[in-house]
mmCIF file of C-alpha atoms and ligand atoms in Angstrom:
data_model
loop_
_atom_site.group_PDB
_atom_site.id
_atom_site.type_symbol
_atom_site.label_atom_id
_atom_site.label_comp_id
_atom_site.label_asym_id
_atom_site.label_seq_id
_atom_site.Cartn_x
_atom_site.Cartn_y
_atom_site.Cartn_z
ATOM 1 C CA UNK A 1069 129.227 116.397 53.719
ATOM 2 C CA UNK A 1070 131.302 114.469 51.038
ATOM 3 C CA UNK A 1071 129.834 110.969 50.310
ATOM 4 C CA UNK A 1072 130.872 108.613 53.273
ATOM 5 C CA UNK A 1073 133.814 106.181 51.800
ATOM 6 C CA UNK A 1074 132.858 102.557 52.239
ATOM 7 C CA UNK A 1075 135.816 100.935 54.190
ATOM 8 C CA UNK A 1076 136.997 97.596 55.290
ATOM 9 C CA UNK A 1077 140.146 97.382 57.316
ATOM 10 C CA UNK A 1078 142.135 94.141 57.129
ATOM 11 C CA UNK A 1079 144.529 94.510 60.281
ATOM 12 C CA UNK A 1080 146.534 92.636 62.559
ATOM 13 C CA UNK A 1081 146.729 94.803 65.743
ATOM 14 C CA UNK A 1082 149.711 95.754 65.900
ATOM 15 C CA UNK A 1083 150.673 99.460 67.862
ATOM 16 C CA UNK A 1084 150.734 101.072 64.665
ATOM 17 C CA UNK A 1085 147.280 99.177 63.230
ATOM 18 C CA UNK A 1086 145.773 100.527 66.877
ATOM 19 C CA UNK A 1087 146.838 104.226 65.988
ATOM 20 C CA UNK A 1088 145.289 103.488 62.142
ATOM 21 C CA UNK A 1089 142.242 102.097 63.529
ATOM 22 C CA UNK A 1090 141.744 104.959 65.923
ATOM 23 C CA UNK A 1091 142.050 107.587 63.122
ATOM 24 C CA UNK A 1092 139.564 105.889 61.059
ATOM 25 C CA UNK A 1093 137.219 105.477 64.048
ATOM 26 C CA UNK A 1094 137.634 109.615 64.457
ATOM 27 C CA UNK A 1095 136.820 109.780 60.605
ATOM 28 C CA UNK A 1096 133.615 107.784 60.710
ATOM 29 C CA UNK A 1097 132.646 109.401 63.692
ATOM 30 C CA UNK A 1098 132.979 112.662 61.802
ATOM 31 C CA UNK A 1099 130.977 111.267 59.219
ATOM 32 C CA UNK A 1100 133.566 110.799 56.464
ATOM 33 C CA UNK A 1101 133.508 107.378 56.201
ATOM 34 C CA UNK A 1102 131.419 104.159 56.943
ATOM 35 C CA UNK A 1103 133.245 101.200 58.495
ATOM 36 C CA UNK A 1104 131.761 98.395 56.473
ATOM 37 C CA UNK A 1105 133.603 95.847 58.230
ATOM 38 C CA UNK A 1106 137.146 94.791 59.995
ATOM 39 C CA UNK A 1107 138.974 91.689 59.195
ATOM 40 C CA UNK A 1108 141.822 90.604 60.778
ATOM 41 C CA UNK A 1109 144.774 88.312 60.107
ATOM 42 C CA UNK A 1110 147.654 86.737 61.899
ATOM 43 C CA UNK A 1111 150.720 88.827 61.721
ATOM 44 C CA UNK A 1112 152.104 91.186 64.395
ATOM 45 C CA UNK A 1113 150.998 88.325 66.811
ATOM 46 C CA UNK A 1114 148.326 85.447 66.372
ATOM 47 C CA UNK A 1115 144.785 85.495 64.497
ATOM 48 C CA UNK A 1116 143.164 84.750 68.219
ATOM 49 C CA UNK A 1117 145.044 87.727 69.487
ATOM 50 C CA UNK A 1118 144.421 90.053 66.606
ATOM 51 C CA UNK A 1119 140.818 89.387 66.541
ATOM 52 C CA UNK A 1120 140.396 90.089 70.332
ATOM 53 C CA UNK A 1121 142.413 93.600 69.817
ATOM 54 C CA UNK A 1122 140.523 94.746 67.154
ATOM 55 C CA UNK A 1123 137.258 93.782 69.001
ATOM 56 C CA UNK A 1124 138.191 95.592 72.266
ATOM 57 C CA UNK A 1125 139.269 98.621 70.340
ATOM 58 C CA UNK A 1126 135.983 98.479 68.231
ATOM 59 C CA UNK A 1127 133.997 98.020 71.758
ATOM 60 C CA UNK A 1128 136.059 101.039 73.450
ATOM 61 C CA UNK A 1129 134.207 103.546 70.746
ATOM 62 C CA UNK A 1130 131.245 101.992 70.565
ATOM 63 C CA UNK A 1131 131.688 100.187 67.500
ATOM 64 C CA UNK A 1132 130.727 96.449 68.779
ATOM 65 C CA UNK A 1133 128.093 96.326 66.003
ATOM 66 C CA UNK A 1134 130.513 96.642 63.171
ATOM 67 C CA UNK A 1135 130.980 92.861 61.696
ATOM 68 C CA UNK A 1136 134.721 91.496 63.102
ATOM 69 C CA UNK A 1137 135.977 88.671 60.948
ATOM 70 C CA UNK A 1138 138.213 86.095 62.169
ATOM 71 C CA UNK A 1139 141.258 84.256 60.038
ATOM 72 C CA UNK A 1140 140.010 81.379 58.452
ATOM 73 C CA UNK A 1141 143.789 79.743 58.100
ATOM 74 C CA UNK A 1142 145.081 77.486 61.022
ATOM 75 C CA UNK A 1143 146.327 79.789 64.057
ATOM 76 C CA UNK A 1144 149.422 77.928 63.848
ATOM 77 C CA UNK A 1145 151.996 79.872 66.021
ATOM 78 C CA UNK A 1146 154.816 81.223 63.638
ATOM 79 C CA UNK A 1147 157.218 84.136 63.198
ATOM 80 C CA UNK A 1148 155.215 87.372 64.577
ATOM 81 C CA UNK A 1149 156.613 90.525 65.872
ATOM 82 C CA UNK A 1150 155.364 90.338 69.471
ATOM 83 C CA UNK A 1151 159.042 91.631 70.255
ATOM 84 C CA UNK A 1152 157.814 95.072 68.816
ATOM 85 C CA UNK A 1153 153.994 95.205 69.912
ATOM 86 C CA UNK A 1154 153.952 93.096 73.090
ATOM 87 C CA UNK A 1155 152.663 89.852 73.628
ATOM 88 C CA UNK A 1156 149.059 90.850 73.116
ATOM 89 C CA UNK A 1157 150.192 93.093 69.911
ATOM 90 C CA UNK A 1158 148.901 95.994 71.933
ATOM 91 C CA UNK A 1159 151.554 96.776 74.137
ATOM 92 C CA UNK A 1160 150.500 94.501 76.679
ATOM 93 C CA UNK A 1161 147.793 96.910 77.646
ATOM 94 C CA UNK A 1162 145.081 94.244 76.525
ATOM 95 C CA UNK A 1163 143.948 93.783 79.852
ATOM 96 C CA UNK A 1164 143.490 97.372 80.502
ATOM 97 C CA UNK A 1165 140.727 97.720 77.986
ATOM 98 C CA UNK A 1166 137.080 96.295 78.135
ATOM 99 C CA UNK A 1167 136.457 92.586 77.313
ATOM 100 C CA UNK A 1168 136.175 92.039 73.382
ATOM 101 C CA UNK A 1169 132.746 92.104 72.524
ATOM 102 C CA UNK A 1170 133.021 90.106 69.384
ATOM 103 C CA UNK A 1171 133.325 86.248 69.790
ATOM 104 C CA UNK A 1172 135.737 84.306 68.029
ATOM 105 C CA UNK A 1173 133.395 81.252 67.749
ATOM 106 C CA UNK A 1174 130.760 82.879 66.245
ATOM 107 C CA UNK A 1175 132.314 85.439 64.276
ATOM 108 C CA UNK A 1176 132.358 85.112 60.244
ATOM 109 C CA UNK A 1177 135.760 84.688 58.107
ATOM 110 C CA UNK A 1178 137.491 87.337 57.283
ATOM 111 C CA UNK A 1179 137.549 86.095 53.550
ATOM 112 C CA UNK A 1180 133.694 85.894 53.791
ATOM 113 C CA UNK A 1181 133.211 89.425 54.991
ATOM 114 C CA UNK A 1182 135.232 90.855 52.250
ATOM 115 C CA UNK A 1183 133.648 89.062 49.587
ATOM 116 C CA UNK A 1184 130.212 89.438 50.823
ATOM 117 C CA UNK A 1185 130.707 93.505 51.110
ATOM 118 C CA UNK A 1186 132.593 93.680 47.872
ATOM 119 C CA UNK A 1187 130.010 91.779 45.607
ATOM 120 C CA UNK A 1188 127.124 93.656 47.870
ATOM 121 C CA UNK A 1189 128.546 96.795 46.966
ATOM 122 C CA UNK A 1190 130.515 96.411 43.469
ATOM 123 C CA UNK A 1191 133.011 99.195 43.008
ATOM 124 C CA UNK A 1192 132.134 100.948 46.135
ATOM 125 C CA UNK A 1193 134.506 99.107 48.933
ATOM 126 C CA UNK A 1194 137.809 100.313 49.591
ATOM 127 C CA UNK A 1195 139.928 97.858 51.421
ATOM 128 C CA UNK A 1196 142.722 99.207 53.880
ATOM 129 C CA UNK A 1197 144.999 96.363 54.139
ATOM 130 C CA UNK A 1198 147.599 97.002 56.917
ATOM 131 C CA UNK A 1199 148.085 93.301 57.650
ATOM 132 C CA UNK A 1200 149.986 90.202 55.881
ATOM 133 C CA UNK A 1201 147.608 89.899 52.704
ATOM 134 C CA UNK A 1202 146.750 86.340 53.035
ATOM 135 C CA UNK A 1203 142.990 87.009 53.668
ATOM 136 C CA UNK A 1204 142.918 89.096 50.146
ATOM 137 C CA UNK A 1205 144.837 86.674 48.658
ATOM 138 C CA UNK A 1206 142.656 83.706 49.807
ATOM 139 C CA UNK A 1207 139.729 86.106 48.714
ATOM 140 C CA UNK A 1208 140.848 86.317 45.422
ATOM 141 C CA UNK A 1209 141.705 82.811 45.048
ATOM 142 C CA UNK A 1210 138.259 81.705 46.059
ATOM 143 C CA UNK A 1211 136.605 84.155 44.041
ATOM 144 C CA UNK A 1212 138.757 84.989 40.908
ATOM 145 C CA UNK A 1213 138.281 89.098 40.057
ATOM 146 C CA UNK A 1214 136.577 89.648 43.409
ATOM 147 C CA UNK A 1215 139.646 92.356 43.997
ATOM 148 C CA UNK A 1216 138.804 94.126 40.842
ATOM 149 C CA UNK A 1217 135.371 94.970 42.091
ATOM 150 C CA UNK A 1218 136.694 96.967 44.961
ATOM 151 C CA UNK A 1219 136.744 100.435 44.617
ATOM 152 C CA UNK A 1220 140.702 100.474 45.726
ATOM 153 C CA UNK A 1221 142.822 98.377 47.536
ATOM 154 C CA UNK A 1222 145.143 100.334 49.743
ATOM 155 C CA UNK A 1223 148.197 98.556 51.357
ATOM 156 C CA UNK A 1224 150.955 99.132 53.632
ATOM 157 C CA UNK A 1225 153.210 97.068 51.932
ATOM 158 C CA UNK A 1226 157.211 96.837 50.879
ATOM 159 C CA UNK A 1227 160.398 98.467 50.860
ATOM 160 C CA UNK A 1228 161.268 99.293 47.194
ATOM 161 C CA UNK A 1229 164.735 101.488 47.715
ATOM 162 C CA UNK A 1230 165.433 101.059 51.325
ATOM 163 C CA UNK A 1231 166.272 98.271 53.401
ATOM 164 C CA UNK A 1232 163.475 95.750 54.614
ATOM 165 C CA UNK A 1233 162.538 95.856 58.485
ATOM 166 C CA UNK A 1234 162.622 92.093 58.717
ATOM 167 C CA UNK A 1235 165.329 91.040 56.285
ATOM 168 C CA UNK A 1236 167.679 93.142 54.259
ATOM 169 C CA UNK A 1237 165.354 93.395 51.461
ATOM 170 C CA UNK A 1238 161.545 92.312 52.729
ATOM 171 C CA UNK A 1239 159.223 94.306 54.639
ATOM 172 C CA UNK A 1240 157.180 92.525 57.351
ATOM 173 C CA UNK A 1241 153.545 92.849 55.704
ATOM 174 C CA UNK A 1242 155.255 91.082 52.791
ATOM 175 C CA UNK A 1243 157.668 89.061 53.961
ATOM 176 C CA UNK A 1244 154.734 87.149 56.259
ATOM 177 C CA UNK A 1245 153.276 85.624 52.953
ATOM 178 C CA UNK A 1246 155.251 86.642 49.999
ATOM 179 C CA UNK A 1247 152.914 84.876 47.492
ATOM 180 C CA UNK A 1248 149.655 86.505 48.997
ATOM 181 C CA UNK A 1249 151.359 90.074 47.936
ATOM 182 C CA UNK A 1250 151.719 88.670 44.689
ATOM 183 C CA UNK A 1251 148.460 87.521 44.101
ATOM 184 C CA UNK A 1252 146.772 91.077 45.253
ATOM 185 C CA UNK A 1253 149.343 92.588 43.163
ATOM 186 C CA UNK A 1254 148.532 90.688 40.167
ATOM 187 C CA UNK A 1255 144.904 90.846 40.714
ATOM 188 C CA UNK A 1256 144.231 93.539 38.307
ATOM 189 C CA UNK A 1257 142.585 95.538 41.449
ATOM 190 C CA UNK A 1258 143.297 99.539 41.589
ATOM 191 C CA UNK A 1259 146.280 98.950 43.888
ATOM 192 C CA UNK A 1260 147.632 101.800 45.873
ATOM 193 C CA UNK A 1261 151.195 100.991 47.672
ATOM 194 C CA UNK A 1262 152.472 102.662 50.597
ATOM 195 C CA UNK A 1263 155.788 101.385 51.330
ATOM 196 C CA UNK A 1264 158.393 101.365 54.152
ATOM 197 C CA UNK A 1265 160.475 103.938 51.869
ATOM 198 C CA UNK A 1266 157.869 106.544 53.274
ATOM 199 C CA UNK A 1267 156.253 105.120 56.061
ATOM 200 C CA UNK A 1268 159.676 104.909 57.891
ATOM 201 C CA UNK A 1269 159.524 108.595 58.346
ATOM 202 C CA UNK A 1270 156.475 108.813 60.525
ATOM 203 C CA UNK A 1271 157.620 108.692 64.108
ATOM 204 C CA UNK A 1272 154.978 109.305 66.603
ATOM 205 C CA UNK A 1273 156.849 110.993 69.506
ATOM 206 C CA UNK A 1274 155.776 111.338 73.323
ATOM 207 C CA UNK A 1275 154.934 114.847 72.964
ATOM 208 C CA UNK A 1276 152.584 113.982 70.240
ATOM 209 C CA UNK A 1277 150.939 111.532 72.309
ATOM 210 C CA UNK A 1278 150.701 113.870 75.008
ATOM 211 C CA UNK A 1279 149.209 116.938 72.559
ATOM 212 C CA UNK A 1280 146.595 114.209 71.103
ATOM 213 C CA UNK A 1281 145.340 113.871 74.717
ATOM 214 C CA UNK A 1282 145.525 116.939 76.781
ATOM 215 C CA UNK A 1283 142.250 117.799 76.541
ATOM 216 C CA UNK A 1284 140.942 114.474 78.398
ATOM 217 C CA UNK A 1285 144.325 112.660 79.877
ATOM 218 C CA UNK A 1286 142.033 110.431 82.021
ATOM 219 C CA UNK A 1287 140.109 108.593 79.839
ATOM 220 C CA UNK A 1288 140.331 105.124 78.832
ATOM 221 C CA UNK A 1289 141.321 106.306 75.255
ATOM 222 C CA UNK A 1290 143.810 108.922 76.480
ATOM 223 C CA UNK A 1291 145.552 106.619 79.064
ATOM 224 C CA UNK A 1292 145.510 103.822 75.959
ATOM 225 C CA UNK A 1293 146.863 105.812 73.632
ATOM 226 C CA UNK A 1294 149.682 107.662 75.978
ATOM 227 C CA UNK A 1295 150.730 104.131 77.499
ATOM 228 C CA UNK A 1296 151.125 102.358 74.054
ATOM 229 C CA UNK A 1297 152.926 105.119 72.866
ATOM 230 C CA UNK A 1298 155.484 104.530 75.563
ATOM 231 C CA UNK A 1299 155.732 100.914 75.096
ATOM 232 C CA UNK A 1300 156.007 101.192 71.351
ATOM 233 C CA UNK A 1301 158.787 103.980 71.751
ATOM 234 C CA UNK A 1302 161.041 101.367 73.809
ATOM 235 C CA UNK A 1303 160.884 98.789 71.465
ATOM 236 C CA UNK A 1304 161.334 100.822 68.345
ATOM 237 C CA UNK A 1305 164.454 102.304 70.411
ATOM 238 C CA UNK A 1306 165.617 98.787 71.220
ATOM 239 C CA UNK A 1307 165.159 97.399 67.367
ATOM 240 C CA UNK A 1308 166.723 100.688 66.045
ATOM 241 C CA UNK A 1309 163.580 101.667 64.050
ATOM 242 C CA UNK A 1310 163.641 105.213 64.486
ATOM 243 C CA UNK A 1311 167.266 106.247 64.177
ATOM 244 C CA UNK A 1312 167.522 106.972 67.702
ATOM 245 C CA UNK A 1313 164.638 109.376 67.860
ATOM 246 C CA UNK A 1314 162.537 108.870 70.677
ATOM 247 C CA UNK A 1315 158.926 107.531 69.313
ATOM 248 C CA UNK A 1316 157.673 104.934 66.679
ATOM 249 C CA UNK A 1317 157.122 104.465 63.518
ATOM 250 C CA UNK A 1318 153.235 104.555 62.622
ATOM 251 C CA UNK A 1319 153.480 102.735 59.234
ATOM 252 C CA UNK A 1320 149.739 101.504 58.937
ATOM 253 C CA UNK A 1321 148.255 105.198 59.808
ATOM 254 C CA UNK A 1322 149.641 105.996 56.520
ATOM 255 C CA UNK A 1323 146.835 104.279 54.601
ATOM 256 C CA UNK A 1324 144.283 106.476 56.237
ATOM 257 C CA UNK A 1325 146.078 109.447 55.508
ATOM 258 C CA UNK A 1326 146.228 108.593 52.037
ATOM 259 C CA UNK A 1327 142.516 107.949 51.912
ATOM 260 C CA UNK A 1328 141.401 111.213 53.688
ATOM 261 C CA UNK A 1329 144.488 113.674 53.156
ATOM 262 C CA UNK A 1330 145.980 112.497 49.432
ATOM 263 C CA UNK A 1331 147.594 116.003 49.019
ATOM 264 C CA UNK A 1332 149.780 114.681 51.546
ATOM 265 C CA UNK A 1333 151.693 112.164 49.299
ATOM 266 C CA UNK A 1334 153.037 111.719 46.001
ATOM 267 C CA UNK A 1335 152.961 108.765 43.783
ATOM 268 C CA UNK A 1336 154.133 107.330 40.732
ATOM 269 C CA UNK A 1337 152.714 104.785 38.675
ATOM 270 C CA UNK A 1338 154.923 101.254 38.434
ATOM 271 C CA UNK A 1339 155.195 97.766 37.883
ATOM 272 C CA UNK A 1340 155.708 95.931 41.342
ATOM 273 C CA UNK A 1341 156.123 92.479 41.848
ATOM 274 C CA UNK A 1342 157.137 90.367 44.893
ATOM 275 C CA UNK A 1343 159.977 87.747 45.302
ATOM 276 C CA UNK A 1344 158.659 85.003 46.242
ATOM 277 C CA UNK A 1345 161.191 82.225 46.063
ATOM 278 C CA UNK A 1346 164.765 83.826 46.877
ATOM 279 C CA UNK A 1347 166.713 82.262 49.502
ATOM 280 C CA UNK A 1348 168.197 86.051 50.713
ATOM 281 C CA UNK A 1349 165.406 88.000 48.841
ATOM 282 C CA UNK A 1350 161.977 86.090 49.619
ATOM 283 C CA UNK A 1351 159.381 89.006 50.396
ATOM 284 C CA UNK A 1352 161.541 91.539 48.617
ATOM 285 C CA UNK A 1353 159.430 94.276 46.633
ATOM 286 C CA UNK A 1354 161.147 94.391 43.292
ATOM 287 C CA UNK A 1355 160.195 97.674 41.299
ATOM 288 C CA UNK A 1356 160.753 97.638 36.999
ATOM 289 C CA UNK A 1357 162.884 101.030 36.976
ATOM 290 C CA UNK A 1358 163.843 100.053 33.743
ATOM 291 C CA UNK A 1359 163.041 102.570 30.588
ATOM 292 C CA UNK A 1360 160.966 101.339 27.757
ATOM 293 C CA UNK A 1361 158.529 98.938 27.385
ATOM 294 C CA UNK A 1362 157.455 96.499 30.032
ATOM 295 C CA UNK A 1363 155.011 94.439 31.926
ATOM 296 C CA UNK A 1364 151.685 96.590 32.667
ATOM 297 C CA UNK A 1365 151.977 98.822 35.478
ATOM 298 C CA UNK A 1366 149.991 97.203 38.707
ATOM 299 C CA UNK A 1367 149.971 99.806 41.145
ATOM 300 C CA UNK A 1368 149.996 103.414 42.404
ATOM 301 C CA UNK A 1369 153.525 103.804 44.675
ATOM 302 C CA UNK A 1370 153.880 106.459 47.257
ATOM 303 C CA UNK A 1371 157.304 108.006 46.982
ATOM 304 C CA UNK A 1372 156.714 111.372 49.349
ATOM 305 C CA UNK A 1373 155.061 112.429 52.387
ATOM 306 C CA UNK A 1374 154.571 115.777 53.688
ATOM 307 C CA UNK A 1375 155.170 114.728 57.558
ATOM 308 C CA UNK A 1376 154.424 117.994 59.328
ATOM 309 C CA UNK A 1377 151.159 118.026 57.978
ATOM 310 C CA UNK A 1378 150.784 114.112 58.319
ATOM 311 C CA UNK A 1379 150.992 114.575 61.971
ATOM 312 C CA UNK A 1380 148.963 118.065 62.104
ATOM 313 C CA UNK A 1381 145.894 115.908 60.607
ATOM 314 C CA UNK A 1382 146.433 113.001 62.903
ATOM 315 C CA UNK A 1383 146.530 115.102 65.941
ATOM 316 C CA UNK A 1384 143.468 117.164 65.421
ATOM 317 C CA UNK A 1385 141.444 113.993 64.509
ATOM 318 C CA UNK A 1386 142.862 112.160 67.696
ATOM 319 C CA UNK A 1387 141.670 115.158 69.661
ATOM 320 C CA UNK A 1388 138.308 115.099 67.849
ATOM 321 C CA UNK A 1389 137.991 111.358 68.870
ATOM 322 C CA UNK A 1390 138.328 112.124 72.538
ATOM 323 C CA UNK A 1391 136.182 114.958 72.382
ATOM 324 C CA UNK A 1392 133.778 112.776 70.896
ATOM 325 C CA UNK A 1393 134.047 109.992 73.543
ATOM 326 C CA UNK A 1394 135.021 111.559 76.834
ATOM 327 C CA UNK A 1395 131.776 111.291 78.051
ATOM 328 C CA UNK A 1396 131.627 107.484 77.354
ATOM 329 C CA UNK A 1397 133.080 106.403 80.826
ATOM 330 C CA UNK A 1398 130.835 109.243 82.496
HETATM 331 O O1 RIB B 2494 156.054 96.941 57.949
HETATM 332 C C1 RIB B 2494 155.354 97.267 58.933
HETATM 333 C C2 RIB B 2494 154.034 96.516 58.854
HETATM 334 O O2 RIB B 2494 153.992 95.353 59.690
HETATM 335 C C3 RIB B 2494 152.823 97.061 60.017
HETATM 336 O O3 RIB B 2494 151.483 96.919 59.102
HETATM 337 C C4 RIB B 2494 153.092 96.753 61.367
HETATM 338 O O4 RIB B 2494 151.731 96.563 61.990
HETATM 339 C C5 RIB B 2494 153.680 95.464 61.068
HETATM 340 O O5 RIB B 2494 152.766 94.254 60.640
HETATM 341 CA CA1 CA B 2495 149.746 95.699 60.847
#
């Protein structure tokens, strides 16, 4: 058995965050990863809501003991993506799941969890960041150099040579907090960026949801996956996210695929900057593609994904997750 990767997932559930978390939990239960902590941030919906959703998913699969961090920022309502993910960020299915086992009132902050874990395990922690990068930037600002102490920082971030999904130039995670994204890119950490250019090809269809759950279709987990997929397909079609193909984009799951099936991707070494000031381009990820000497490269950027094998891997791991947990409701 290979050494289990030590992972912290920074997330803002989120329909696609939920798929990423379920995929990760399958790999943890298979012994390929150790989930050190989950840290939550405001993004798709409010910080309180993303915290509760992450807690519910962890509790559903027996991971209530995993430390869960709450955003330390003021939970001021601001632009979110509830029109895509539902008011609760989980396709309005939160009430179908057991209540959250973690308490916001007693939870550590996401920043404290990140800093403590990285400091305790220098060069061993992989940070998977699938939310706006506020927590990571606050950790770096409060403890300069901390992100360089992580093994790797994997971001679902940016739109480089394709349109954005929030503005013509900006992808949501970067758009929500552009200075935070720039702080992470400039941190000197081992940064891997999986942009919209790649993730917009990852359409999770109804047939995939059915295939993943057919062995145990009446479990809470199966019903959650099928119902969430149905909700997300409706909003994806309404917002033209999949060019009319019935399905929804599972952007965040690409980070899990990279970590455990890296052969599915092609990368190039780049210098990437974030526009933090532009009136029309705020949140744009700017690639310096000129030939000749340039500023130091600061990230590996995914350029291609083998979509057929991506979904083959995802579906097998979701089937395994259901099989490993089917007696949980017995
Ligand atoms: O642009 C896609 C990203 O924004 C994903 O992380 C999705 O969950 C949304 O937060
Ligand atoms: Ca997300």
